PDB file of C-alpha atoms in Angstrom:
ATOM      1  CA  MET A   4    -104.691 -75.465 -62.388  1.00  0.00           C
ATOM      2  CA  LYS A   5    -108.062 -77.139 -61.862  1.00  0.00           C
ATOM      3  CA  VAL A   6    -108.424 -80.747 -60.660  1.00  0.00           C
ATOM      4  CA  LEU A   7    -111.911 -82.277 -60.702  1.00  0.00           C
ATOM      5  CA  LEU A   8    -113.307 -85.725 -59.937  1.00  0.00           C
ATOM      6  CA  ALA A   9    -115.890 -87.438 -62.138  1.00  0.00           C
ATOM      7  CA  GLU A  10    -119.172 -88.262 -60.447  1.00  0.00           C
ATOM      8  CA  HIS A  11    -119.837 -91.908 -59.505  1.00  0.00           C
ATOM      9  CA  SER A  12    -116.102 -92.620 -59.024  1.00  0.00           C
ATOM     10  CA  GLY A  13    -114.998 -95.215 -56.485  1.00  0.00           C
ATOM     11  CA  PHE A  14    -116.667 -98.216 -54.881  1.00  0.00           C
ATOM     12  CA  CYS A  15    -119.934 -99.409 -56.362  1.00  0.00           C
ATOM     13  CA  PHE A  16    -122.706-101.060 -54.362  1.00  0.00           C
ATOM     14  CA  GLY A  17    -121.577-104.602 -55.230  1.00  0.00           C
ATOM     15  CA  VAL A  18    -118.008-103.984 -54.082  1.00  0.00           C
ATOM     16  CA  ARG A  19    -119.052-102.324 -50.803  1.00  0.00           C
ATOM     17  CA  ARG A  20    -121.420-105.214 -50.145  1.00  0.00           C
ATOM     18  CA  ALA A  21    -118.741-107.860 -50.815  1.00  0.00           C
ATOM     19  CA  LEU A  22    -116.218-106.162 -48.524  1.00  0.00           C
ATOM     20  CA  GLN A  23    -118.767-105.808 -45.746  1.00  0.00           C
ATOM     21  CA  MET A  24    -119.804-109.459 -46.012  1.00  0.00           C
ATOM     22  CA  ALA A  25    -116.179-110.658 -45.977  1.00  0.00           C
ATOM     23  CA  ARG A  26    -115.303-108.597 -42.904  1.00  0.00           C
ATOM     24  CA  GLU A  27    -118.459-109.647 -41.073  1.00  0.00           C
ATOM     25  CA  ALA A  28    -117.594-113.287 -41.784  1.00  0.00           C
ATOM     26  CA  LYS A  29    -114.123-112.780 -40.319  1.00  0.00           C
ATOM     27  CA  ALA A  30    -115.467-110.954 -37.274  1.00  0.00           C
ATOM     28  CA  ALA A  31    -117.725-113.941 -36.561  1.00  0.00           C
ATOM     29  CA  GLY A  32    -114.636-116.141 -36.205  1.00  0.00           C
ATOM     30  CA  GLY A  33    -112.910-118.934 -38.113  1.00  0.00           C
ATOM     31  CA  GLU A  34    -110.802-119.080 -41.249  1.00  0.00           C
ATOM     32  CA  VAL A  35    -112.062-116.982 -44.144  1.00  0.00           C
ATOM     33  CA  ARG A  36    -111.013-117.419 -47.776  1.00  0.00           C
ATOM     34  CA  THR A  37    -112.046-115.864 -51.054  1.00  0.00           C
ATOM     35  CA  LEU A  38    -111.971-117.895 -54.257  1.00  0.00           C
ATOM     36  CA  GLY A  39    -109.814-115.555 -56.306  1.00  0.00           C
ATOM     37  CA  ASP A  40    -109.384-111.890 -55.404  1.00  0.00           C
ATOM     38  CA  LEU A  41    -112.569-110.554 -53.820  1.00  0.00           C
ATOM     39  CA  ILE A  42    -112.320-107.416 -55.972  1.00  0.00           C
ATOM     40  CA  HIS A  43    -109.845-106.342 -58.648  1.00  0.00           C
ATOM     41  CA  ASN A  44    -107.768-103.929 -56.606  1.00  0.00           C
ATOM     42  CA  PRO A  45    -104.320-104.982 -55.288  1.00  0.00           C
ATOM     43  CA  ARG A  46    -104.419-102.502 -52.406  1.00  0.00           C
ATOM     44  CA  ILE A  47    -107.685-103.872 -51.030  1.00  0.00           C
ATOM     45  CA  VAL A  48    -106.591-107.479 -51.562  1.00  0.00           C
ATOM     46  CA  ARG A  49    -103.463-106.769 -49.465  1.00  0.00           C
ATOM     47  CA  GLU A  50    -105.570-105.119 -46.749  1.00  0.00           C
ATOM     48  CA  LEU A  51    -107.901-108.107 -46.594  1.00  0.00           C
ATOM     49  CA  ALA A  52    -104.959-110.514 -46.358  1.00  0.00           C
ATOM     50  CA  SER A  53    -103.574-108.515 -43.425  1.00  0.00           C
ATOM     51  CA  GLU A  54    -106.974-108.922 -41.741  1.00  0.00           C
ATOM     52  CA  GLY A  55    -106.865-112.702 -42.276  1.00  0.00           C
ATOM     53  CA  ILE A  56    -109.135-112.812 -45.321  1.00  0.00           C
ATOM     54  CA  VAL A  57    -106.939-114.683 -47.767  1.00  0.00           C
ATOM     55  CA  SER A  58    -107.417-115.222 -51.487  1.00  0.00           C
ATOM     56  CA  VAL A  59    -106.926-118.769 -52.855  1.00  0.00           C
ATOM     57  CA  GLU A  60    -106.800-119.692 -56.525  1.00  0.00           C
ATOM     58  CA  ASP A  61    -108.664-123.015 -56.461  1.00  0.00           C
ATOM     59  CA  VAL A  62    -111.291-124.782 -54.404  1.00  0.00           C
ATOM     60  CA  THR A  63    -108.794-127.182 -52.797  1.00  0.00           C
ATOM     61  CA  GLY A  64    -107.221-124.251 -50.947  1.00  0.00           C
ATOM     62  CA  ALA A  65    -110.556-123.391 -49.366  1.00  0.00           C
ATOM     63  CA  SER A  66    -111.625-126.817 -48.095  1.00  0.00           C
ATOM     64  CA  GLY A  67    -113.361-126.706 -44.730  1.00  0.00           C
ATOM     65  CA  THR A  68    -113.267-122.901 -44.369  1.00  0.00           C
ATOM     66  CA  LYS A  69    -115.659-120.022 -44.758  1.00  0.00           C
ATOM     67  CA  VAL A  70    -115.523-119.003 -48.406  1.00  0.00           C
ATOM     68  CA  VAL A  71    -116.695-115.622 -49.634  1.00  0.00           C
ATOM     69  CA  LEU A  72    -117.840-115.735 -53.240  1.00  0.00           C
ATOM     70  CA  ARG A  73    -116.393-112.639 -54.875  1.00  0.00           C
ATOM     71  CA  SER A  74    -118.494-109.909 -56.443  1.00  0.00           C
ATOM     72  CA  HIS A  75    -117.726-111.312 -59.924  1.00  0.00           C
ATOM     73  CA  GLY A  76    -119.381-114.608 -59.023  1.00  0.00           C
ATOM     74  CA  VAL A  77    -117.988-118.119 -59.544  1.00  0.00           C
ATOM     75  CA  SER A  78    -118.676-120.926 -61.972  1.00  0.00           C
ATOM     76  CA  LYS A  79    -121.400-123.465 -61.292  1.00  0.00           C
ATOM     77  CA  GLU A  80    -118.743-126.193 -61.081  1.00  0.00           C
ATOM     78  CA  ASP A  81    -116.651-124.324 -58.496  1.00  0.00           C
ATOM     79  CA  LEU A  82    -119.741-123.661 -56.401  1.00  0.00           C
ATOM     80  CA  ALA A  83    -120.590-127.374 -56.369  1.00  0.00           C
ATOM     81  CA  ALA A  84    -116.996-128.257 -55.446  1.00  0.00           C
ATOM     82  CA  LEU A  85    -117.010-125.796 -52.527  1.00  0.00           C
ATOM     83  CA  ARG A  86    -120.199-127.319 -51.190  1.00  0.00           C
ATOM     84  CA  SER A  87    -118.867-130.855 -51.466  1.00  0.00           C
ATOM     85  CA  GLY A  88    -115.654-129.709 -49.744  1.00  0.00           C
ATOM     86  CA  GLY A  89    -117.512-128.786 -46.577  1.00  0.00           C
ATOM     87  CA  CYS A  90    -117.174-125.033 -46.995  1.00  0.00           C
ATOM     88  CA  GLU A  91    -119.470-122.495 -45.394  1.00  0.00           C
ATOM     89  CA  ILE A  92    -120.403-120.272 -48.335  1.00  0.00           C
ATOM     90  CA  ILE A  93    -120.941-116.536 -48.005  1.00  0.00           C
ATOM     91  CA  ASP A  94    -122.345-115.442 -51.347  1.00  0.00           C
ATOM     92  CA  ALA A  95    -121.178-111.886 -52.134  1.00  0.00           C
ATOM     93  CA  THR A  96    -121.899-112.190 -55.857  1.00  0.00           C
ATOM     94  CA  CYS A  97    -123.075-108.811 -57.153  1.00  0.00           C
ATOM     95  CA  PRO A  98    -126.863-108.953 -57.743  1.00  0.00           C
ATOM     96  CA  TYR A  99    -126.326-107.662 -61.299  1.00  0.00           C
ATOM     97  CA  VAL A 100    -123.939-110.548 -62.001  1.00  0.00           C
ATOM     98  CA  GLU A 101    -126.271-113.078 -60.396  1.00  0.00           C
ATOM     99  CA  ARG A 102    -129.113-111.858 -62.622  1.00  0.00           C
ATOM    100  CA  ALA A 103    -126.945-112.354 -65.712  1.00  0.00           C
ATOM    101  CA  GLN A 104    -126.093-115.905 -64.600  1.00  0.00           C
ATOM    102  CA  GLN A 105    -129.767-116.702 -64.067  1.00  0.00           C
ATOM    103  CA  LEU A 106    -130.707-115.361 -67.498  1.00  0.00           C
ATOM    104  CA  VAL A 107    -128.102-117.553 -69.190  1.00  0.00           C
ATOM    105  CA  ALA A 108    -129.400-120.606 -67.308  1.00  0.00           C
ATOM    106  CA  ALA A 109    -133.038-119.790 -68.077  1.00  0.00           C
ATOM    107  CA  HIS A 110    -132.390-119.538 -71.838  1.00  0.00           C
ATOM    108  CA  ALA A 111    -129.888-122.359 -72.239  1.00  0.00           C
ATOM    109  CA  GLU A 112    -132.308-124.334 -74.441  1.00  0.00           C
ATOM    110  CA  ILE A 113    -131.597-121.827 -77.241  1.00  0.00           C
ATOM    111  CA  PRO A 114    -128.300-120.343 -78.507  1.00  0.00           C
ATOM    112  CA  VAL A 115    -127.013-117.666 -76.114  1.00  0.00           C
ATOM    113  CA  LEU A 116    -124.336-115.105 -76.946  1.00  0.00           C
ATOM    114  CA  ILE A 117    -122.462-113.493 -74.048  1.00  0.00           C
ATOM    115  CA  LEU A 118    -120.733-110.227 -74.859  1.00  0.00           C
ATOM    116  CA  GLY A 119    -117.566-109.845 -72.805  1.00  0.00           C
ATOM    117  CA  ASP A 120    -114.003-110.843 -72.033  1.00  0.00           C
ATOM    118  CA  PRO A 121    -113.774-114.668 -72.065  1.00  0.00           C
ATOM    119  CA  ASP A 122    -110.833-114.543 -69.620  1.00  0.00           C
ATOM    120  CA  HIS A 123    -112.708-112.514 -67.007  1.00  0.00           C
ATOM    121  CA  PRO A 124    -114.015-114.458 -63.976  1.00  0.00           C
ATOM    122  CA  GLU A 125    -117.470-112.908 -64.308  1.00  0.00           C
ATOM    123  CA  VAL A 126    -117.810-114.123 -67.888  1.00  0.00           C
ATOM    124  CA  LYS A 127    -116.408-117.564 -67.053  1.00  0.00           C
ATOM    125  CA  GLY A 128    -119.051-117.856 -64.356  1.00  0.00           C
ATOM    126  CA  MET A 129    -121.847-116.784 -66.713  1.00  0.00           C
ATOM    127  CA  LEU A 130    -120.699-119.252 -69.360  1.00  0.00           C
ATOM    128  CA  SER A 131    -120.839-122.144 -66.878  1.00  0.00           C
ATOM    129  CA  TYR A 132    -124.609-121.674 -66.543  1.00  0.00           C
ATOM    130  CA  GLY A 133    -125.092-122.345 -70.246  1.00  0.00           C
ATOM    131  CA  ASN A 134    -124.256-125.345 -72.412  1.00  0.00           C
ATOM    132  CA  SER A 135    -122.785-126.178 -75.825  1.00  0.00           C
ATOM    133  CA  HIS A 136    -125.135-123.617 -77.421  1.00  0.00           C
ATOM    134  CA  THR A 137    -123.689-120.829 -75.248  1.00  0.00           C
ATOM    135  CA  ARG A 138    -120.611-118.875 -76.288  1.00  0.00           C
ATOM    136  CA  VAL A 139    -118.701-115.699 -75.572  1.00  0.00           C
ATOM    137  CA  LEU A 140    -117.937-112.930 -78.069  1.00  0.00           C
ATOM    138  CA  ARG A 141    -115.421-110.183 -77.401  1.00  0.00           C
ATOM    139  CA  PRO A 142    -116.404-106.568 -78.145  1.00  0.00           C
ATOM    140  CA  GLY A 143    -116.161-106.030 -81.904  1.00  0.00           C
ATOM    141  CA  GLU A 144    -116.371-109.776 -82.594  1.00  0.00           C
ATOM    142  CA  PHE A 145    -119.489-110.902 -84.440  1.00  0.00           C
ATOM    143  CA  PRO A 146    -120.800-114.431 -85.104  1.00  0.00           C
ATOM    144  CA  GLY A 147    -120.371-115.644 -88.644  1.00  0.00           C
ATOM    145  CA  ASP A 148    -123.074-118.294 -88.453  1.00  0.00           C
ATOM    146  CA  GLY A 149    -126.853-118.162 -88.444  1.00  0.00           C
ATOM    147  CA  PRO A 150    -129.594-117.651 -89.311  1.00  0.00           C
ATOM    148  CA  TRP A 151    -131.271-118.472 -86.002  1.00  0.00           C
ATOM    149  CA  LYS A 152    -134.894-119.221 -85.286  1.00  0.00           C
ATOM    150  CA  THR A 153    -134.404-117.796 -81.780  1.00  0.00           C
ATOM    151  CA  LEU A 154    -131.286-116.206 -80.268  1.00  0.00           C
ATOM    152  CA  CYS A 155    -130.553-114.708 -76.849  1.00  0.00           C
ATOM    153  CA  VAL A 156    -127.948-112.004 -76.155  1.00  0.00           C
ATOM    154  CA  VAL A 157    -126.629-110.939 -72.735  1.00  0.00           C
ATOM    155  CA  SER A 158    -123.598-108.939 -71.647  1.00  0.00           C
ATOM    156  CA  GLN A 159    -120.833-108.775 -69.072  1.00  0.00           C
ATOM    157  CA  THR A 160    -122.062-106.205 -66.551  1.00  0.00           C
ATOM    158  CA  THR A 161    -119.152-103.793 -67.133  1.00  0.00           C
ATOM    159  CA  GLN A 162    -119.404-103.586 -70.928  1.00  0.00           C
ATOM    160  CA  LYS A 163    -120.113-100.416 -72.910  1.00  0.00           C
ATOM    161  CA  LEU A 164    -123.680-100.083 -74.134  1.00  0.00           C
ATOM    162  CA  ALA A 165    -122.350 -99.241 -77.623  1.00  0.00           C
ATOM    163  CA  ASN A 166    -120.681-102.667 -77.798  1.00  0.00           C
ATOM    164  CA  LEU A 167    -123.947-104.402 -76.934  1.00  0.00           C
ATOM    165  CA  GLN A 168    -125.836-102.325 -79.503  1.00  0.00           C
ATOM    166  CA  ALA A 169    -123.286-103.228 -82.191  1.00  0.00           C
ATOM    167  CA  LEU A 170    -123.650-106.948 -81.478  1.00  0.00           C
ATOM    168  CA  VAL A 171    -127.457-106.729 -81.560  1.00  0.00           C
ATOM    169  CA  GLN A 172    -127.376-104.890 -84.889  1.00  0.00           C
ATOM    170  CA  SER A 173    -125.093-107.545 -86.383  1.00  0.00           C
ATOM    171  CA  VAL A 174    -127.339-110.516 -85.501  1.00  0.00           C
ATOM    172  CA  LEU A 175    -130.800-108.971 -85.848  1.00  0.00           C
ATOM    173  CA  PRO A 176    -131.044-109.438 -89.669  1.00  0.00           C
ATOM    174  CA  ARG A 177    -130.356-113.162 -89.192  1.00  0.00           C
ATOM    175  CA  CYS A 178    -132.962-113.837 -86.482  1.00  0.00           C
ATOM    176  CA  LEU A 179    -136.645-114.638 -86.580  1.00  0.00           C
ATOM    177  CA  GLU A 180    -136.774-113.949 -82.857  1.00  0.00           C
ATOM    178  CA  LEU A 181    -134.095-112.055 -80.890  1.00  0.00           C
ATOM    179  CA  ILE A 182    -134.167-111.872 -77.089  1.00  0.00           C
ATOM    180  CA  VAL A 183    -131.863-109.188 -75.680  1.00  0.00           C
ATOM    181  CA  PHE A 184    -131.238-108.551 -71.996  1.00  0.00           C
ATOM    182  CA  ASN A 185    -129.387-105.388 -71.075  1.00  0.00           C
ATOM    183  CA  THR A 186    -127.352-106.836 -68.206  1.00  0.00           C
ATOM    184  CA  ILE A 187    -124.946-103.880 -68.093  1.00  0.00           C
ATOM    185  CA  CYS A 188    -124.887-102.475 -64.557  1.00  0.00           C
ATOM    186  CA  SER A 189    -126.608 -99.078 -64.371  1.00  0.00           C
ATOM    187  CA  ALA A 190    -123.817 -97.783 -62.112  1.00  0.00           C
ATOM    188  CA  THR A 191    -121.296 -98.763 -64.790  1.00  0.00           C
ATOM    189  CA  SER A 192    -123.147 -96.752 -67.427  1.00  0.00           C
ATOM    190  CA  LEU A 193    -123.372 -93.690 -65.155  1.00  0.00           C
ATOM    191  CA  ARG A 194    -119.674 -93.959 -64.292  1.00  0.00           C
ATOM    192  CA  GLN A 195    -118.680 -94.170 -67.948  1.00  0.00           C
ATOM    193  CA  GLU A 196    -120.876 -91.229 -68.975  1.00  0.00           C
ATOM    194  CA  ALA A 197    -119.490 -89.052 -66.177  1.00  0.00           C
ATOM    195  CA  ALA A 198    -115.874 -89.928 -67.011  1.00  0.00           C
ATOM    196  CA  VAL A 199    -116.340 -89.139 -70.714  1.00  0.00           C
ATOM    197  CA  ALA A 200    -117.991 -85.798 -69.936  1.00  0.00           C
ATOM    198  CA  LEU A 201    -115.062 -84.806 -67.717  1.00  0.00           C
ATOM    199  CA  ALA A 202    -112.488 -86.055 -70.248  1.00  0.00           C
ATOM    200  CA  LYS A 203    -113.964 -83.743 -72.876  1.00  0.00           C
ATOM    201  CA  ALA A 204    -113.303 -80.775 -70.572  1.00  0.00           C
ATOM    202  CA  SER A 205    -109.808 -81.860 -69.470  1.00  0.00           C
ATOM    203  CA  ASP A 206    -106.239 -81.626 -70.775  1.00  0.00           C
ATOM    204  CA  LEU A 207    -105.358 -84.803 -68.876  1.00  0.00           C
ATOM    205  CA  MET A 208    -107.367 -87.637 -67.333  1.00  0.00           C
ATOM    206  CA  LEU A 209    -105.997 -89.836 -64.566  1.00  0.00           C
ATOM    207  CA  VAL A 210    -107.955 -93.084 -64.373  1.00  0.00           C
ATOM    208  CA  ILE A 211    -107.341 -94.750 -61.008  1.00  0.00           C
ATOM    209  CA  GLY A 212    -107.809 -98.473 -60.398  1.00  0.00           C
ATOM    210  CA  GLY A 213    -106.372-101.961 -60.617  1.00  0.00           C
ATOM    211  CA  ARG A 214    -104.798-102.968 -63.915  1.00  0.00           C
ATOM    212  CA  ASN A 215    -106.768-106.211 -63.709  1.00  0.00           C
ATOM    213  CA  SER A 216    -110.050-104.301 -63.302  1.00  0.00           C
ATOM    214  CA  SER A 217    -112.245-104.651 -66.382  1.00  0.00           C
ATOM    215  CA  ASN A 218    -114.378-101.595 -65.666  1.00  0.00           C
ATOM    216  CA  THR A 219    -111.308 -99.422 -64.955  1.00  0.00           C
ATOM    217  CA  LYS A 220    -109.711-100.461 -68.247  1.00  0.00           C
ATOM    218  CA  MET A 221    -112.972 -99.571 -69.960  1.00  0.00           C
ATOM    219  CA  LEU A 222    -112.852 -96.091 -68.392  1.00  0.00           C
ATOM    220  CA  GLN A 223    -109.294 -95.645 -69.626  1.00  0.00           C
ATOM    221  CA  ASP A 224    -110.301 -96.670 -73.141  1.00  0.00           C
ATOM    222  CA  LEU A 225    -113.209 -94.226 -73.199  1.00  0.00           C
ATOM    223  CA  CYS A 226    -111.254 -91.306 -71.715  1.00  0.00           C
ATOM    224  CA  SER A 227    -108.273 -91.827 -74.030  1.00  0.00           C
ATOM    225  CA  ARG A 228    -110.577 -91.248 -76.992  1.00  0.00           C
ATOM    226  CA  GLU A 229    -111.332 -87.742 -75.709  1.00  0.00           C
ATOM    227  CA  THR A 230    -108.008 -86.498 -74.295  1.00  0.00           C
ATOM    228  CA  ARG A 231    -104.597 -87.576 -73.001  1.00  0.00           C
ATOM    229  CA  SER A 232    -105.295 -90.224 -70.362  1.00  0.00           C
ATOM    230  CA  LEU A 233    -103.169 -92.270 -67.951  1.00  0.00           C
ATOM    231  CA  HIS A 234    -104.232 -95.410 -66.085  1.00  0.00           C
ATOM    232  CA  ILE A 235    -102.548 -95.584 -62.659  1.00  0.00           C
ATOM    233  CA  GLU A 236    -103.106 -97.852 -59.668  1.00  0.00           C
ATOM    234  CA  ASP A 237    -101.932 -95.426 -56.997  1.00  0.00           C
ATOM    235  CA  ALA A 238    -100.396 -92.014 -56.346  1.00  0.00           C
ATOM    236  CA  GLY A 239     -96.852 -93.402 -56.284  1.00  0.00           C
ATOM    237  CA  GLU A 240     -96.944 -93.955 -60.043  1.00  0.00           C
ATOM    238  CA  LEU A 241     -97.579 -90.285 -60.803  1.00  0.00           C
ATOM    239  CA  THR A 242     -94.608 -88.112 -61.829  1.00  0.00           C
ATOM    240  CA  LEU A 243     -94.222 -84.400 -62.564  1.00  0.00           C
ATOM    241  CA  PRO A 244     -93.693 -84.936 -66.335  1.00  0.00           C
ATOM    242  CA  ASP A 245     -97.092 -86.689 -66.427  1.00  0.00           C
ATOM    243  CA  LEU A 246     -98.702 -83.365 -65.511  1.00  0.00           C
ATOM    244  CA  ALA A 247     -96.930 -81.286 -68.168  1.00  0.00           C
ATOM    245  CA  ASP A 248     -99.115 -78.702 -69.955  1.00  0.00           C
ATOM    246  CA  ALA A 249    -102.230 -79.791 -68.059  1.00  0.00           C
ATOM    247  CA  ALA A 250    -104.254 -76.850 -66.757  1.00  0.00           C
ATOM    248  CA  ASN A 251    -107.436 -78.908 -66.349  1.00  0.00           C
ATOM    249  CA  ILE A 252    -106.939 -82.363 -64.855  1.00  0.00           C
ATOM    250  CA  GLY A 253    -109.749 -84.868 -64.489  1.00  0.00           C
ATOM    251  CA  LEU A 254    -109.882 -87.866 -62.165  1.00  0.00           C
ATOM    252  CA  ALA A 255    -111.994 -90.983 -62.663  1.00  0.00           C
ATOM    253  CA  ALA A 256    -111.891 -94.240 -60.734  1.00  0.00           C
ATOM    254  CA  GLY A 257    -113.100 -97.786 -61.176  1.00  0.00           C
ATOM    255  CA  ALA A 258    -115.750 -99.541 -59.125  1.00  0.00           C
ATOM    256  CA  SER A 259    -113.140-101.325 -56.989  1.00  0.00           C
ATOM    257  CA  THR A 260    -111.004 -98.233 -56.256  1.00  0.00           C
ATOM    258  CA  PRO A 261    -111.115 -97.074 -52.610  1.00  0.00           C
ATOM    259  CA  GLU A 262    -111.680 -93.429 -51.705  1.00  0.00           C
ATOM    260  CA  GLU A 263    -108.285 -93.315 -50.003  1.00  0.00           C
ATOM    261  CA  ALA A 264    -106.509 -94.053 -53.291  1.00  0.00           C
ATOM    262  CA  ILE A 265    -108.405 -91.268 -55.083  1.00  0.00           C
ATOM    263  CA  LEU A 266    -107.618 -88.803 -52.268  1.00  0.00           C
ATOM    264  CA  GLU A 267    -103.913 -89.681 -52.406  1.00  0.00           C
ATOM    265  CA  VAL A 268    -103.758 -89.104 -56.169  1.00  0.00           C
ATOM    266  CA  TYR A 269    -105.538 -85.759 -55.820  1.00  0.00           C
ATOM    267  CA  ASN A 270    -103.083 -84.588 -53.158  1.00  0.00           C
ATOM    268  CA  GLN A 271    -100.082 -85.955 -55.046  1.00  0.00           C
ATOM    269  CA  ILE A 272    -100.895 -83.706 -58.003  1.00  0.00           C
ATOM    270  CA  PHE A 273    -100.616 -80.571 -55.862  1.00  0.00           C
ATOM    271  CA  LYS A 274     -97.515 -81.893 -54.091  1.00  0.00           C
ATOM    272  CA  LEU A 275     -95.712 -82.516 -57.386  1.00  0.00           C
ATOM    273  CA  MET A 276     -96.708 -79.093 -58.687  1.00  0.00           C
ATOM    274  CA  GLY A 277     -95.540 -77.423 -55.473  1.00  0.00           C
ATOM    275  CA  ILE A 278     -98.748 -75.472 -55.022  1.00  0.00           C
ATOM    276  CA  PRO A 279    -101.350 -75.463 -52.228  1.00  0.00           C
ATOM    277  CA  GLY A 280    -104.584 -77.308 -52.721  1.00  0.00           C
ATOM    278  CA  ALA A 281    -104.328 -80.588 -50.801  1.00  0.00           C
ATOM    279  CA  VAL A 282    -107.396 -81.736 -48.849  1.00  0.00           C
ATOM    280  CA  SER A 283    -107.776 -84.026 -45.857  1.00  0.00           C
ATOM    281  CA  ARG A 284    -111.023 -85.790 -46.735  1.00  0.00           C
ATOM    282  CA  PHE A 285    -112.351 -87.450 -49.866  1.00  0.00           C
ATOM    283  CA  GLU A 286    -115.542 -85.389 -49.652  1.00  0.00           C
ATOM    284  CA  GLU A 287    -113.511 -82.195 -50.114  1.00  0.00           C
ATOM    285  CA  ILE A 288    -112.376 -83.118 -53.632  1.00  0.00           C
ATOM    286  CA  PRO A 289    -114.297 -80.877 -56.064  1.00  0.00           C
ATOM    287  CA  ARG A 290    -116.595 -82.753 -58.454  1.00  0.00           C
ATOM    288  CA  TYR A 291    -117.071 -82.029 -62.122  1.00  0.00           C
ATOM    289  CA  LYS A 292    -120.326 -80.475 -63.221  1.00  0.00           C
ATOM    290  CA  GLU A 293    -120.780 -79.539 -66.855  1.00  0.00           C
ATOM    291  CA  GLU A 294    -121.496 -75.915 -66.106  1.00  0.00           C
ATOM    292  CA  SER A 295    -118.225 -75.632 -64.103  1.00  0.00           C
ATOM    293  CA  CYS A 296    -115.960 -75.660 -67.174  1.00  0.00           C
TER     294      CYS A 296
END
């Protein structure tokens, strides 16, 4: 049996930065809140709560405290409410997300299409920087109106490039001028490419990450197109029947999945199979390279 980890799995830059900023804020003293979960991983959210960094669902629960803006960003209205509520704001918005927000605001005088999940906090935040000419389209959803003299297209940072290309192709024949910004995070693209490459060489993929994580769900969707794939949050969900007939097992993890969770899943595989192979450090997990299979 061979178990390999896809390159670029685990915390991305934006997540590491947000966690560091939240913990530094707590270490400096005072009450610390996050408006919504700082990242989309239940394990990390529980750890932060145990450290006194508590998630609240609305601005009224954060009044007068230090508030860490999560990596997904917040809406323009919530930001104004936090300021008027006397909060000390620690802005941990991912720079990629902040750029997308700024692009929406800068082009709000023309129609703007945002590709993404309208229920995701990142997309809600982006939409707030537009106006009545700004709208969100889900992947595979195309506008039925037009033509447009000028149109702008941006994307949720964790979308697939193919989805953005499909939207651009659908509107281009109906535009005199089309402005497209590729706001998909480069780390997201690398993560997706690495996971797909490993899935093609595997009998089973285990995609590790929060079920509310957009980028993890995207990995699961991509991997399931190549081979049998399971989305799990932690090692405790894995059972021996899940591993049936799998000689080559691939692991991939979302941008908000900690190294400890990946290590536990890796070791759980060998424990369930009753064979040696467990490791003590994340760095010891063998990585997939195309020439290795």
